[in-house]
Short mmCIF file of C-alpha atoms in Angstrom, two decimals:
data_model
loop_
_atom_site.label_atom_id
_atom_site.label_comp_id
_atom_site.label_asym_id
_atom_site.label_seq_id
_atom_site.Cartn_x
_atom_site.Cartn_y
_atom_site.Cartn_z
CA UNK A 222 27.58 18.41 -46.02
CA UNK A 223 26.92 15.25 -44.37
CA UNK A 224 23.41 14.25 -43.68
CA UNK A 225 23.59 13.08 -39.74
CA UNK A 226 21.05 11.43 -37.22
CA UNK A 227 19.34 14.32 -35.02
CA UNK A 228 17.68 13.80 -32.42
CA UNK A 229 14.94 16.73 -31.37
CA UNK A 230 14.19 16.08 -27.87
CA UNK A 231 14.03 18.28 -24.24
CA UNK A 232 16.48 17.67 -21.18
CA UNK A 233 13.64 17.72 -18.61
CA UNK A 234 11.15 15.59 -20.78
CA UNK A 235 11.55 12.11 -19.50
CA UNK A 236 10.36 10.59 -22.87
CA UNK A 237 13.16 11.92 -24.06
CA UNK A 238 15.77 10.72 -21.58
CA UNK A 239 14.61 7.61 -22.14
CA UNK A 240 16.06 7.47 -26.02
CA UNK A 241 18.87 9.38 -25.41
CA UNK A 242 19.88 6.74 -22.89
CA UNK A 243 18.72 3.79 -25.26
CA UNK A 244 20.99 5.44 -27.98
CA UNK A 245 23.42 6.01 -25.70
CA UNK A 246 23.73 2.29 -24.92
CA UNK A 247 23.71 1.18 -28.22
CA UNK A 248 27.01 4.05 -29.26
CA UNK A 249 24.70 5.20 -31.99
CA UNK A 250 25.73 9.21 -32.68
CA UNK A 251 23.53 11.52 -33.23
CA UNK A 252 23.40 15.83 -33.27
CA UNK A 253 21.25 17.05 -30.61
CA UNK A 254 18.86 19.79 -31.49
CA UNK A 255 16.44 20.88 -27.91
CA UNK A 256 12.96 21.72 -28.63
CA UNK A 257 11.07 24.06 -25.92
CA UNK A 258 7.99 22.23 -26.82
CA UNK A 259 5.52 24.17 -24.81
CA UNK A 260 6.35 26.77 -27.18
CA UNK A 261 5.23 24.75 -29.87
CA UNK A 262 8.48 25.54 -32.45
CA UNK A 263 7.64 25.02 -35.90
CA UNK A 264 10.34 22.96 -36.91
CA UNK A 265 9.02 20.16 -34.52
CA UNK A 266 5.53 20.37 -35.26
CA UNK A 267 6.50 19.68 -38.32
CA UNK A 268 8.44 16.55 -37.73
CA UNK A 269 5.27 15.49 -35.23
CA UNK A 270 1.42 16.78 -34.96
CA UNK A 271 1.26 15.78 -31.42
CA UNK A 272 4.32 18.65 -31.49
CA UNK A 273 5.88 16.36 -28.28
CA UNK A 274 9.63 15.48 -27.81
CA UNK A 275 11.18 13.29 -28.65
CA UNK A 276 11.41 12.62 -32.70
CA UNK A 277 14.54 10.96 -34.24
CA UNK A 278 15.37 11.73 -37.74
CA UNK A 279 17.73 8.87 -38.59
CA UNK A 280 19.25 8.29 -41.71
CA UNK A 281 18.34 5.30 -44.09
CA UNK A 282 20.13 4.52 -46.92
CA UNK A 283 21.13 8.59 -47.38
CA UNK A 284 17.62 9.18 -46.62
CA UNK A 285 16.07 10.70 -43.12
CA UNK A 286 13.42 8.48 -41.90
CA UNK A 287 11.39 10.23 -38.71
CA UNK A 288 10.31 8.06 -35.75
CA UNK A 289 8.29 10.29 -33.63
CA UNK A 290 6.85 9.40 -29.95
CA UNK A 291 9.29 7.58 -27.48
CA UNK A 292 7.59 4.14 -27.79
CA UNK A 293 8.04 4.24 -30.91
CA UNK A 294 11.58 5.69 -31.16
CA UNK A 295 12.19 2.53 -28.48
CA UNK A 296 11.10 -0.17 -30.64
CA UNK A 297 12.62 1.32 -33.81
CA UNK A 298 15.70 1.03 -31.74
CA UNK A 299 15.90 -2.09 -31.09
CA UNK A 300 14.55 -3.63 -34.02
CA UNK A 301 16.82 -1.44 -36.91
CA UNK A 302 20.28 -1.63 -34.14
CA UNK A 303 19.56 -5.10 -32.19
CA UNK A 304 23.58 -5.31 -31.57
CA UNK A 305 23.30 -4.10 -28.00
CA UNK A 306 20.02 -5.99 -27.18
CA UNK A 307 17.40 -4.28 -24.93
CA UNK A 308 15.01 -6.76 -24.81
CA UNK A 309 15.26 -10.21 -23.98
CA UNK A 310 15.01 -13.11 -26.31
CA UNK A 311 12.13 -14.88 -24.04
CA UNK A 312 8.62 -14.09 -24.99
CA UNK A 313 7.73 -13.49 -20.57
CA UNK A 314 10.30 -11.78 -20.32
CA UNK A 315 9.74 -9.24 -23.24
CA UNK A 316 6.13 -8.87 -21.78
CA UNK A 317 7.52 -7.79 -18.21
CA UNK A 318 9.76 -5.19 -19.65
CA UNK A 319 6.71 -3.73 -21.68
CA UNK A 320 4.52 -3.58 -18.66
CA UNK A 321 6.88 -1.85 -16.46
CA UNK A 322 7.17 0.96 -19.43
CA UNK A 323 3.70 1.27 -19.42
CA UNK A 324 3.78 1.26 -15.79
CA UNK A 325 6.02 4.38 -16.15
CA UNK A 326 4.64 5.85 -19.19
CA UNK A 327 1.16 5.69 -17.72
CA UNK A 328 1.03 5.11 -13.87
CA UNK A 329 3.80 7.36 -12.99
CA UNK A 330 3.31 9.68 -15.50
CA UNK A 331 -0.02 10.91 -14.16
CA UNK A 332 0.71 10.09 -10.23
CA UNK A 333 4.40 11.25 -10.47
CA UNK A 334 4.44 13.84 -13.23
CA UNK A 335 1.67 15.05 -13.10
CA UNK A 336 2.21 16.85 -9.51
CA UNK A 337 5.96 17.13 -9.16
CA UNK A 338 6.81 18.12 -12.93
CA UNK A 339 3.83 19.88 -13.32
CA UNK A 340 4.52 22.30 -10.40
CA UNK A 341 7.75 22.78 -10.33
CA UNK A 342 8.81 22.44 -13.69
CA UNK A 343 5.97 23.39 -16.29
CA UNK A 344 4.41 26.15 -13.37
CA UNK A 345 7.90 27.68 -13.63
CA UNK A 346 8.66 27.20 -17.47
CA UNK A 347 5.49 28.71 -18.12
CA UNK A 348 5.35 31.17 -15.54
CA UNK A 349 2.14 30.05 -14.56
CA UNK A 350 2.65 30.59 -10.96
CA UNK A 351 4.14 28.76 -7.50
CA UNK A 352 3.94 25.02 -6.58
CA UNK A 353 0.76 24.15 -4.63
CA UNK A 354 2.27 22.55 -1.54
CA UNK A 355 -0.88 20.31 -1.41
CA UNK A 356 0.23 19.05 -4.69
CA UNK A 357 3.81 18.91 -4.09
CA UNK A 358 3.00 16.52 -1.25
CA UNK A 359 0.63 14.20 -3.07
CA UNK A 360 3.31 13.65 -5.51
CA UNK A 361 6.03 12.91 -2.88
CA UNK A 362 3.71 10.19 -1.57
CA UNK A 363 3.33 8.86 -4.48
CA UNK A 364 6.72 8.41 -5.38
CA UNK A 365 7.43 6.59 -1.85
CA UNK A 366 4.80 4.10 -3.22
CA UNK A 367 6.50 3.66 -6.35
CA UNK A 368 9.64 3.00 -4.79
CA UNK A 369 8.37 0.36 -2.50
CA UNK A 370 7.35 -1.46 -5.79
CA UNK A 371 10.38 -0.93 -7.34
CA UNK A 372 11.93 -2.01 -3.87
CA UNK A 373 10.25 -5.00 -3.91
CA UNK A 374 10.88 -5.78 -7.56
CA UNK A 375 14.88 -5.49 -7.23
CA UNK A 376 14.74 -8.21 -4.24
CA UNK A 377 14.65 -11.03 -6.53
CA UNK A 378 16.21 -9.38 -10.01
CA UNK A 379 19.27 -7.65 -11.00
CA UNK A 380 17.50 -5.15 -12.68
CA UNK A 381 13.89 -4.09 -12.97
CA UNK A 382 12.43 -6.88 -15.47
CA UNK A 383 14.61 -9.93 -15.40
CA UNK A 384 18.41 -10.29 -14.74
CA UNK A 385 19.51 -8.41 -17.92
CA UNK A 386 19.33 -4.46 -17.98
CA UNK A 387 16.88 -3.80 -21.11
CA UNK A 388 14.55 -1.15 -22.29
CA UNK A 389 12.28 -1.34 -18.66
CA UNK A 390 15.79 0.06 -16.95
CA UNK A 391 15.90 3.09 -19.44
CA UNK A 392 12.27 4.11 -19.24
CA UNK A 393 12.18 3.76 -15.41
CA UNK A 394 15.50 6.09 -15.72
CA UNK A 395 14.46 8.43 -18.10
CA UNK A 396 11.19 9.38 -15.72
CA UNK A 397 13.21 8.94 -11.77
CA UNK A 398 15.77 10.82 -13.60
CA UNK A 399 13.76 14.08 -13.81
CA UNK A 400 12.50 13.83 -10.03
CA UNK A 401 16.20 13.49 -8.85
CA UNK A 402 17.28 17.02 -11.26
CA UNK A 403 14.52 18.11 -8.84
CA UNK A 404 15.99 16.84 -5.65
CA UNK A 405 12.41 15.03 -4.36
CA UNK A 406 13.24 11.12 -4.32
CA UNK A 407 14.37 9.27 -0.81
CA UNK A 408 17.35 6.93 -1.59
CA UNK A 409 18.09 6.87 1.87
CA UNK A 410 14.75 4.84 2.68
CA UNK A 411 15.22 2.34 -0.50
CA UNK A 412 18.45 0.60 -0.17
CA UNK A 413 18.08 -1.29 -3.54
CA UNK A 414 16.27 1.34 -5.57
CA UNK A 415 19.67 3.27 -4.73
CA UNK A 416 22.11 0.58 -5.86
CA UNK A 417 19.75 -0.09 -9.27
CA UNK A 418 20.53 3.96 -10.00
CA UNK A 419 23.93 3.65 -9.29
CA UNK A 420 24.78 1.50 -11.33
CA UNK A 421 22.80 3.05 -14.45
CA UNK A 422 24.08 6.39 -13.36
CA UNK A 423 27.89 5.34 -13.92
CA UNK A 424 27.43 3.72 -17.35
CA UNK A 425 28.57 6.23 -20.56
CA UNK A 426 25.25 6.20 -21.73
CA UNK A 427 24.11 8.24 -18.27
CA UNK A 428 26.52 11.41 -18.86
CA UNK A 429 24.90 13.33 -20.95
CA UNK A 430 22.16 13.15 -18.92
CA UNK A 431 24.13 14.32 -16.04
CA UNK A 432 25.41 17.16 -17.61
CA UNK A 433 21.81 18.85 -18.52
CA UNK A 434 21.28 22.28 -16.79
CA UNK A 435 17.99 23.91 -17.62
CA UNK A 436 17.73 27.57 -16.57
CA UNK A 437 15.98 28.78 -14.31
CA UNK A 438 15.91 25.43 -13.00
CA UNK A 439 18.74 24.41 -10.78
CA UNK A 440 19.91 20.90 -10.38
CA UNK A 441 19.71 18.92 -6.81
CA UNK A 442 23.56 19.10 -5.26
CA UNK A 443 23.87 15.72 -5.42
CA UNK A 444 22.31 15.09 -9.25
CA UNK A 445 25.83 14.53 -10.96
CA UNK A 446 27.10 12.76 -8.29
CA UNK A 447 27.80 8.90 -8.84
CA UNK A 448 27.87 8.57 -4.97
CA UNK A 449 24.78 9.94 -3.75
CA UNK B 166 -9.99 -29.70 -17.17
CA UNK B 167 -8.28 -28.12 -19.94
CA UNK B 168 -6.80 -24.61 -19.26
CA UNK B 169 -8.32 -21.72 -21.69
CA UNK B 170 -6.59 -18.79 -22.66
CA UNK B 171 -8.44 -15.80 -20.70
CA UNK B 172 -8.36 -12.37 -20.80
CA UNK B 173 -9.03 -10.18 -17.78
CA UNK B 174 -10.86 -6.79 -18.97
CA UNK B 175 -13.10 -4.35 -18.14
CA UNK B 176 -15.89 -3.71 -20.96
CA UNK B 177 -15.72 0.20 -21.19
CA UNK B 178 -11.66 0.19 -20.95
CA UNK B 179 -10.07 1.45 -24.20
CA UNK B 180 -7.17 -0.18 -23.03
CA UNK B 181 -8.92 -3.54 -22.54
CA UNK B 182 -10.63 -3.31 -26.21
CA UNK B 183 -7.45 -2.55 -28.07
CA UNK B 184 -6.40 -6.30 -26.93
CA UNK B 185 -9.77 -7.74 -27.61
CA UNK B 186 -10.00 -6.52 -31.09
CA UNK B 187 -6.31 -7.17 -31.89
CA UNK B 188 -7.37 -11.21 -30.38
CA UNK B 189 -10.38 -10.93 -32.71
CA UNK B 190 -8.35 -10.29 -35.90
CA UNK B 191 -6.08 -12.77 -35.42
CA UNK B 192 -9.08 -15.41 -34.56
CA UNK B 193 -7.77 -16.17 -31.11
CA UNK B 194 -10.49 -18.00 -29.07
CA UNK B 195 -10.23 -16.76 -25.10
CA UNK B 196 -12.29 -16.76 -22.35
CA UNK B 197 -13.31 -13.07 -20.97
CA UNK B 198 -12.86 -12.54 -17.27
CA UNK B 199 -15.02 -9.09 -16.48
CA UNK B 200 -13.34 -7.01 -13.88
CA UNK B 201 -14.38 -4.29 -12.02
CA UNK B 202 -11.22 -3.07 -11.73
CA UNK B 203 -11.84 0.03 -9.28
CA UNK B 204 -12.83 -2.43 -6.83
CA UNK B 205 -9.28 -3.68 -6.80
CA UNK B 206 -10.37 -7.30 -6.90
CA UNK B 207 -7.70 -9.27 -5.62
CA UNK B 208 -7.91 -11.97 -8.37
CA UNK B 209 -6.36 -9.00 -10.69
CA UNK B 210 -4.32 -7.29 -8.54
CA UNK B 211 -2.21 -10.71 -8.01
CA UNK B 212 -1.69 -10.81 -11.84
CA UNK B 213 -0.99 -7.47 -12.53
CA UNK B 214 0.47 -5.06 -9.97
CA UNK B 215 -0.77 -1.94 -11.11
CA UNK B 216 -4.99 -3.02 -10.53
CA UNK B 217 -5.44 -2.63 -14.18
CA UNK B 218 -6.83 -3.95 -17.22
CA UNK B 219 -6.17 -6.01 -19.20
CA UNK B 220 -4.41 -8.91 -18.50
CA UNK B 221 -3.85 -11.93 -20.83
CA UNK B 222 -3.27 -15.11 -19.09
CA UNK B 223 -1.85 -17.24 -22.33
CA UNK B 224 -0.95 -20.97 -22.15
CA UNK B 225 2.23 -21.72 -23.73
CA UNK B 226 3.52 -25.53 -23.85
CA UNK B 227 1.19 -26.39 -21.24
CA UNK B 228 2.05 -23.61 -19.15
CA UNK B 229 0.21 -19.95 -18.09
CA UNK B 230 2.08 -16.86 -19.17
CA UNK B 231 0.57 -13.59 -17.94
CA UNK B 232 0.89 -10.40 -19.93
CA UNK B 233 -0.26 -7.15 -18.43
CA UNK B 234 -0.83 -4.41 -19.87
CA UNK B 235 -1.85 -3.32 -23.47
CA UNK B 236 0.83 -2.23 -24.72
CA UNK B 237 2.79 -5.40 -23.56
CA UNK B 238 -0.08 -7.54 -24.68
CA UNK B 239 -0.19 -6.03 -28.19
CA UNK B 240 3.51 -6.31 -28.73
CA UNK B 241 3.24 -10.03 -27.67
CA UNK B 242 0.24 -10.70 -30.22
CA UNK B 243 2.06 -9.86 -32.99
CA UNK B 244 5.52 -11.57 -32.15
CA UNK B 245 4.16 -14.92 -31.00
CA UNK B 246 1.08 -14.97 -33.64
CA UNK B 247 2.14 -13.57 -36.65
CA UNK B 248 0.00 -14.99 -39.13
CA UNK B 249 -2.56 -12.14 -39.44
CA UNK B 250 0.10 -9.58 -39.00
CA UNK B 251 -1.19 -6.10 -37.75
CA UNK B 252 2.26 -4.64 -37.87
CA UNK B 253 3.82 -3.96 -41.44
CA UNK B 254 7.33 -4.68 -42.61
CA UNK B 255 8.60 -1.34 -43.58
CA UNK B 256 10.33 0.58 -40.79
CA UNK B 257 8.80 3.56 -41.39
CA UNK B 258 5.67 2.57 -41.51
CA UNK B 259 6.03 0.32 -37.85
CA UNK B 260 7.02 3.79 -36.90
CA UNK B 261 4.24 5.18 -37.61
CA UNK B 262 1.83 2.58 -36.08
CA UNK B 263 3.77 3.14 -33.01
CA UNK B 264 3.36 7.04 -32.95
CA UNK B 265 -0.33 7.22 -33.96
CA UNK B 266 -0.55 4.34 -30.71
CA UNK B 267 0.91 7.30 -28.47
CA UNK B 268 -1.17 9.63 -29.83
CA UNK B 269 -4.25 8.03 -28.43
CA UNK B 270 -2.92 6.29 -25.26
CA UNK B 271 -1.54 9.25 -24.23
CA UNK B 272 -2.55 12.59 -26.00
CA UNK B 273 -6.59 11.34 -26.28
CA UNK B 274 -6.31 9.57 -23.12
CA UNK B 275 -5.53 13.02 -21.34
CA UNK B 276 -7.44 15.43 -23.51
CA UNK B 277 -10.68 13.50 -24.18
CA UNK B 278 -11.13 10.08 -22.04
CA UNK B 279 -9.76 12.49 -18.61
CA UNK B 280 -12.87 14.38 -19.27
CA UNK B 281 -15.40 12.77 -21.09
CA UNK B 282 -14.78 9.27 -19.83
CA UNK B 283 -14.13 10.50 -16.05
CA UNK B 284 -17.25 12.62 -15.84
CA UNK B 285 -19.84 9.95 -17.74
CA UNK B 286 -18.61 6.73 -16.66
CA UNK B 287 -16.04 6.93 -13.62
CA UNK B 288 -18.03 9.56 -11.35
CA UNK B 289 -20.97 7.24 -12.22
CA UNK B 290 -19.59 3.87 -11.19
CA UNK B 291 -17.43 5.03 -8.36
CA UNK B 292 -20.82 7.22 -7.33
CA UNK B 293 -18.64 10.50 -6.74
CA UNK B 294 -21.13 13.13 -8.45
CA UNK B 295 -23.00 14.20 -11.22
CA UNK B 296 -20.50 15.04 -14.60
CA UNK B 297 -19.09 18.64 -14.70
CA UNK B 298 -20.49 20.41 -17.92
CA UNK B 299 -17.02 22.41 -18.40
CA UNK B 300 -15.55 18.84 -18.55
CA UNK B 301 -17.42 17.60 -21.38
CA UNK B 302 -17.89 20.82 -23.32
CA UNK B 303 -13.75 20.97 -22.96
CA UNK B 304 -13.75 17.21 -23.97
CA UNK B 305 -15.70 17.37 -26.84
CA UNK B 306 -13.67 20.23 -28.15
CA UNK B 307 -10.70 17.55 -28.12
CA UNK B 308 -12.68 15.14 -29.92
CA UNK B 309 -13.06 17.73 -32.46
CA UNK B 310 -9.51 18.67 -32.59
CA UNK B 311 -8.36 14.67 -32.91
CA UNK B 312 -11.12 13.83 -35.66
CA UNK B 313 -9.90 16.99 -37.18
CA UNK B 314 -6.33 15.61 -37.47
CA UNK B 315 -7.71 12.06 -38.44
CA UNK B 316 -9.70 13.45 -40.97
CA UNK B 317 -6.44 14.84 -42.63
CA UNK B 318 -4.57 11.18 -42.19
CA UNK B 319 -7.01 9.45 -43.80
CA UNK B 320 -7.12 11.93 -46.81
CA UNK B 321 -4.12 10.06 -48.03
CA UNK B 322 -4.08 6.93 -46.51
CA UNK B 323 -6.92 3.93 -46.45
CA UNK B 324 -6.27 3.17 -42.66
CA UNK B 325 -5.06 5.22 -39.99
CA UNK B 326 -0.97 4.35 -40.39
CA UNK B 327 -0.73 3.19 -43.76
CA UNK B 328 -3.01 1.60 -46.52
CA UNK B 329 -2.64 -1.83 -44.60
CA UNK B 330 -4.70 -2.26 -41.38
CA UNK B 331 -2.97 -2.56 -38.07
CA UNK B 332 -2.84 -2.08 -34.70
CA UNK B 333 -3.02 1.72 -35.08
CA UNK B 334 -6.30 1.23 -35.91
CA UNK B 335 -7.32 -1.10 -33.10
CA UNK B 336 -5.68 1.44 -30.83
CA UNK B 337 -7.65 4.16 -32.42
CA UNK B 338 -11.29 2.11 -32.20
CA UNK B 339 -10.28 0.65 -28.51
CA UNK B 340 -10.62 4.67 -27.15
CA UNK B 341 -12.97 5.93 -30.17
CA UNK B 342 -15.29 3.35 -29.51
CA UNK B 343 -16.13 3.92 -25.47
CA UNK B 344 -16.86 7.83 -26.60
CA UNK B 345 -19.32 6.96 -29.49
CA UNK B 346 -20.85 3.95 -26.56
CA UNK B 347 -21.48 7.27 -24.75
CA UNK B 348 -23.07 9.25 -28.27
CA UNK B 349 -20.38 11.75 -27.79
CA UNK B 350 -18.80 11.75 -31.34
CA UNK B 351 -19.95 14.13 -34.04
CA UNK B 352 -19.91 11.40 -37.04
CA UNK B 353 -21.57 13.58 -39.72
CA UNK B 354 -18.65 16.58 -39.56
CA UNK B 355 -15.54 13.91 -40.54
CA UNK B 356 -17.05 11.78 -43.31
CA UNK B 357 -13.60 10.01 -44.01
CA UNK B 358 -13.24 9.17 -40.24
CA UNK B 359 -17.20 8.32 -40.35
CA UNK B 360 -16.34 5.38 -43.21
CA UNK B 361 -12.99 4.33 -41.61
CA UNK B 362 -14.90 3.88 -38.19
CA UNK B 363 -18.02 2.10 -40.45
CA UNK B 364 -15.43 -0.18 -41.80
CA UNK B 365 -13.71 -1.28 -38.98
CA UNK B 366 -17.14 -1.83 -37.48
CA UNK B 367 -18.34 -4.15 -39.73
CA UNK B 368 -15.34 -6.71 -39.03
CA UNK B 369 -16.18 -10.29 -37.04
CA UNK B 370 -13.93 -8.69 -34.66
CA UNK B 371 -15.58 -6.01 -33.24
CA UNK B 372 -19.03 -8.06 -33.04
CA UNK B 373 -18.41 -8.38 -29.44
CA UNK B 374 -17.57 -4.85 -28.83
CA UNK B 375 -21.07 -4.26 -30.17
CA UNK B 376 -23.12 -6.16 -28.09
CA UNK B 377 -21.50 -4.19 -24.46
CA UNK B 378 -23.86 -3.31 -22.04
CA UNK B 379 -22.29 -2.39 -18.72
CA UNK B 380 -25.17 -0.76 -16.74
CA UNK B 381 -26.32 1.32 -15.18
CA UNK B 382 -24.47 3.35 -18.34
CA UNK B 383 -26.85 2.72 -21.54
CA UNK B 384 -25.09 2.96 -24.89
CA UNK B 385 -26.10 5.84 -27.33
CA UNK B 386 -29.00 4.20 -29.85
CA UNK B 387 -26.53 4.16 -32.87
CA UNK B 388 -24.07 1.87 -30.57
CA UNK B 389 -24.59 -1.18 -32.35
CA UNK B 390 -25.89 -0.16 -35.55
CA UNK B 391 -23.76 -0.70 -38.87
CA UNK B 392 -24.96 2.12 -40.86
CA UNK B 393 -25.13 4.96 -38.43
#
């Protein structure tokens, strides 16, 4: 039996998505094992104390190597399979993809996240009871402020850090990704915002992500749709 | 007028210190730009879109680069001045640095400084009430649970990520450090994180750490003292 590359990860966690589409990119394979982390399996808590998704167990010269936490996983990525390059040679321009990831990571995570997955993904995974509305609607406005950022961003770039798609692209994806499954983001309003997403959404790395169906949870109609 | 390398921070950030500590190490001379950053002074807020801290404005070849963001700003340290490296060579162990820098900007940022640091320093600068003692009794219990786990690391290991210091560490004192400002950290139950933090204390680097005073918040007695 042939040692292989697994990745341990959850299709709703957008830390996740975001190295599934970074591996994607780069045609690395790897086995796909999905960890319901809230239940706090074993066989990840093993592999990572924090017991989050996602952890890659590559192998290394026939031996597994772990790489636990997505900012990690990221770097790891780039700097062990730099082929299909996902950050940019110039020093600025490295620093401007980092910031919108911890834009993301951080600002989004706990303004975006932290209402809209939180109530209408974790309430409902955990059966913790029904969406606050009041909640529900913070988040929404929150995301219309992120978009006019992003919005405003995409009027001078091609995508979100400079003109080259790199590691910002993939993190911004891996989180709007999770909101659209949900059905709560307003392309019609952001002209640009749409286009940037199309285009990601049609590359080969985007199709497994398009695929994911996590019961009880529906999918928006339009979520697998490349013309949305 | 020559232009100076500055860095825009906020004393009592755990964001902000990572950077300053990581600038110490590496003996980089800047000038330090206090912001208040809840204020949403303007003078940030045109550097780095999100309002935060920190921001380093370097000068490269004559000419200001702005990087935002710690994560960004860390990264950036150790690519353009590598000469006191903070990240190691091995793979596995950048890996690591990178997980164990998750693990506090994200897991002890939500389970300690979104309590502790929200009730004892936000609600008092932003004047929005006296602290919640639920909040702090739940945040200490994370403190307990994280030294508990660090504790175990350094059983095995003579910093944080490895037997080489790096930016895991700095990550680790940037948050650790604003709790124990606040005399929230029970030193005398974690004797191996007790020596690791006396250690790290005792560097030129975190002299100016030390000397803080951002009233009306007073640090705990021990704040500055070597041999607590």
């Amino acid at each position: 039996m042939t040692a292989e590359r697994t990745l341990h990860h959850f299709p709703l966690d957008p830390f996740s998505r975001q190295v599934r589409l970074a591996m994607g990119e780069k045609k690395l394979d790897f086995q796909e094992l999905v960890e319901r982390y809230w239940e706090r399996p074993e066989r990840l808590e093993a592999l990572n104390a924090s017991g989050m998704t996602p952890v890659l167990v590559d192998q290394v010269d026939g031996r597994p190597l772990v790489v636990a936490e997505s900012r990690a996983v990221l770097e790891y990525l780039e700097e062990q399979y730099p082929e299909r390059p996902l950050l940019p040679k110039d020093a600025g321009e490295r620093a401007e993809v980092r910031r919108l990831q911890q834009w993301f990571d951080r600002k989004w995570d706990f303004e975006v996240n932290g209402l809209l997955l939180h109530e209408k993904i974790e309430k409902r995974l955990l059966r913790i009871g029904a969406p606050e509305l009041a909640a529900l609607r913070r988040g929404r406005e929150a995301v219309r402020g992120h978009f006019q950022y992003l919005e405003h961003l995409l009027g001078d770039r091609d995508w979100l850090a400079c003109d080259q798609l790199t590691l910002a692209d993939f993190t911004a994806a891996g989180h709007v990704s999770v909101v659209d499954y949900l059905g709560e983001l307003p392309w019609d309003k952001f002209p640009l915002v749409k286009t940037w997403y199309m285009k990601l959404k049609s590359r080969p790395c985007f199709r497994p992500l398009l695929a994911d169906k996590v019961s009880p949870i529906a999918p928006a109609d339009h979520y697998d749709n490349l013309d949305f």
